[in-house]
Amino acid sequence: QVQLVESGGGLVQPGGSLRLSCAASGRLLSIYNMGWYRQTPGKERELVARKTSSGSTNYADSVKGRFTISRDNAKNTVYLQMNDLKPEDTDVYYCNADLSTTGGYRRLYWGQGTQVTVSS
């Protein structure tokens, strides 16, 4: 059994900052890519940022220069530092991890989602 547990969402004023965390636990063998997506009800889930096990990163154009993804491989945790937040960043944020388990399975796992609301 594998779990991804997110934390750090909340309400923040425009221009403010939040830091999201996502920790993977369970029968982990290897974690490959880890990333963050966001979704507005009625719309498709979209990539926010992704970081591979080798350290390369991808960002959505809308967050470049404002958001930073990082990983602590020793803690099986991925972070998303979000600065200069805008109302259009309001969404439910999901972390995901492409990983393999001790049972020999490799697939994509998702967290439960954390709400980020940017409003004055």
CSV table of C-alpha atoms in Angstrom, one decimal:
chain,number,residue,atom,x,y,z
A,1,GLN,CA,0.0,0.0,0.0
A,2,VAL,CA,1.3,3.4,-1.0
A,3,GLN,CA,0.0,6.8,0.3
A,4,LEU,CA,0.7,10.3,-0.8
A,5,VAL,CA,-0.2,12.8,1.9
A,6,GLU,CA,-0.4,16.5,1.0
A,7,SER,CA,-0.3,19.5,3.3
A,8,GLY,CA,0.2,23.3,3.2
A,9,GLY,CA,-2.9,24.5,1.4
A,10,GLY,CA,-5.0,27.4,2.6
A,11,LEU,CA,-6.2,30.9,2.1
A,12,VAL,CA,-3.8,33.6,1.2
A,13,GLN,CA,-4.0,37.2,-0.1
A,14,PRO,CA,-2.8,38.1,-3.6
A,15,GLY,CA,1.0,38.5,-3.6
A,16,GLY,CA,1.3,36.1,-0.7
A,17,SER,CA,3.1,32.7,-0.5
A,18,LEU,CA,2.3,29.2,0.4
A,19,ARG,CA,4.4,26.0,0.5
A,20,LEU,CA,2.8,22.7,-0.3
A,21,SER,CA,4.3,19.4,0.8
A,22,CYS,CA,3.6,15.8,-0.3
A,23,ALA,CA,5.1,12.8,1.4
A,24,ALA,CA,5.0,9.3,0.0
A,25,SER,CA,4.9,6.4,2.3
A,26,GLY,CA,4.4,2.6,2.2
A,27,ARG,CA,6.0,-0.2,0.4
A,28,LEU,CA,8.2,2.0,-1.8
A,29,LEU,CA,11.0,0.8,-3.9
A,30,SER,CA,11.9,3.6,-6.2
A,31,ILE,CA,10.4,7.0,-6.9
A,32,TYR,CA,10.9,8.4,-10.4
A,33,ASN,CA,9.0,11.6,-11.3
A,34,MET,CA,7.1,13.6,-8.7
A,35,GLY,CA,5.0,16.5,-9.5
A,36,TRP,CA,2.1,18.9,-8.8
A,37,TYR,CA,-1.1,19.3,-10.8
A,38,ARG,CA,-4.1,21.5,-10.2
A,39,GLN,CA,-7.7,21.3,-11.2
A,40,THR,CA,-10.8,23.5,-11.3
A,41,PRO,CA,-14.1,21.7,-11.1
A,42,GLY,CA,-15.3,21.0,-14.7
A,43,LYS,CA,-11.9,21.4,-16.2
A,44,GLU,CA,-9.0,19.0,-16.9
A,45,ARG,CA,-6.3,18.5,-14.4
A,46,GLU,CA,-3.2,20.5,-15.6
A,47,LEU,CA,0.5,20.2,-14.8
A,48,VAL,CA,1.9,22.8,-12.5
A,49,ALA,CA,5.5,21.5,-12.0
A,50,ARG,CA,7.3,18.2,-12.2
A,51,LYS,CA,10.7,17.0,-11.1
A,52,THR,CA,12.4,13.9,-12.2
A,53,SER,CA,14.7,11.7,-10.1
A,54,SER,CA,17.6,13.0,-12.1
A,55,GLY,CA,16.7,16.6,-11.1
A,56,SER,CA,15.2,18.0,-14.3
A,57,THR,CA,12.1,20.2,-13.9
A,58,ASN,CA,9.2,21.3,-16.0
A,59,TYR,CA,6.8,24.2,-15.1
A,60,ALA,CA,3.6,25.5,-16.6
A,61,ASP,CA,4.2,28.8,-18.3
A,62,SER,CA,1.7,30.5,-16.0
A,63,VAL,CA,3.8,29.7,-12.9
A,64,LYS,CA,7.4,30.1,-14.2
A,65,GLY,CA,9.3,32.5,-12.1
A,66,ARG,CA,6.8,32.3,-9.2
A,67,PHE,CA,6.7,28.6,-8.2
A,68,THR,CA,9.6,26.3,-7.4
A,69,ILE,CA,9.4,22.6,-7.1
A,70,SER,CA,11.9,20.7,-5.0
A,71,ARG,CA,12.4,17.2,-3.6
A,72,ASP,CA,13.9,15.6,-0.6
A,73,ASN,CA,14.6,12.1,-1.7
A,74,ALA,CA,15.6,10.9,1.7
A,75,LYS,CA,12.2,11.9,3.0
A,76,ASN,CA,10.3,10.8,-0.2
A,77,THR,CA,8.8,14.3,-0.2
A,78,VAL,CA,8.1,16.8,-2.9
A,79,TYR,CA,7.5,20.5,-2.2
A,80,LEU,CA,6.0,23.3,-4.1
A,81,GLN,CA,7.0,26.8,-3.0
A,82,MET,CA,4.4,29.3,-4.4
A,83,ASN,CA,5.2,33.0,-4.4
A,84,ASP,CA,3.4,36.0,-5.7
A,85,LEU,CA,0.2,34.1,-5.8
A,86,LYS,CA,-2.6,35.4,-7.9
A,87,PRO,CA,-6.4,34.8,-7.8
A,88,GLU,CA,-6.1,32.6,-10.9
A,89,ASP,CA,-3.9,30.2,-8.9
A,90,THR,CA,-7.0,29.3,-6.9
A,91,ASP,CA,-7.5,25.5,-7.4
A,92,VAL,CA,-7.3,22.1,-5.8
A,93,TYR,CA,-3.6,21.0,-6.0
A,94,TYR,CA,-2.7,17.4,-6.3
A,95,CYS,CA,0.6,15.8,-6.0
A,96,ASN,CA,1.6,12.7,-8.0
A,97,ALA,CA,4.4,10.2,-8.0
A,98,ASP,CA,5.6,7.7,-10.6
A,99,LEU,CA,6.9,5.0,-8.4
A,100,SER,CA,7.5,1.3,-8.0
A,101,THR,CA,6.7,-0.8,-4.9
A,102,THR,CA,8.4,-3.7,-3.2
A,103,GLY,CA,5.7,-5.8,-4.8
A,104,GLY,CA,7.1,-5.1,-8.2
A,105,TYR,CA,4.4,-2.7,-9.4
A,106,ARG,CA,5.1,0.6,-11.1
A,107,ARG,CA,2.4,3.1,-11.7
A,108,LEU,CA,1.3,6.7,-11.0
A,109,TYR,CA,-0.1,7.5,-7.6
A,110,TRP,CA,-2.1,10.6,-6.6
A,111,GLY,CA,-2.6,12.5,-3.4
A,112,GLN,CA,-6.0,13.5,-2.1
A,113,GLY,CA,-5.7,17.1,-3.1
A,114,THR,CA,-5.3,20.3,-1.1
A,115,GLN,CA,-7.3,23.5,-1.6
A,116,VAL,CA,-5.4,26.7,-2.4
A,117,THR,CA,-7.5,29.9,-2.4
A,118,VAL,CA,-6.0,33.3,-3.3
A,119,SER,CA,-8.3,36.1,-2.4
A,120,SER,CA,-8.4,39.4,-0.6
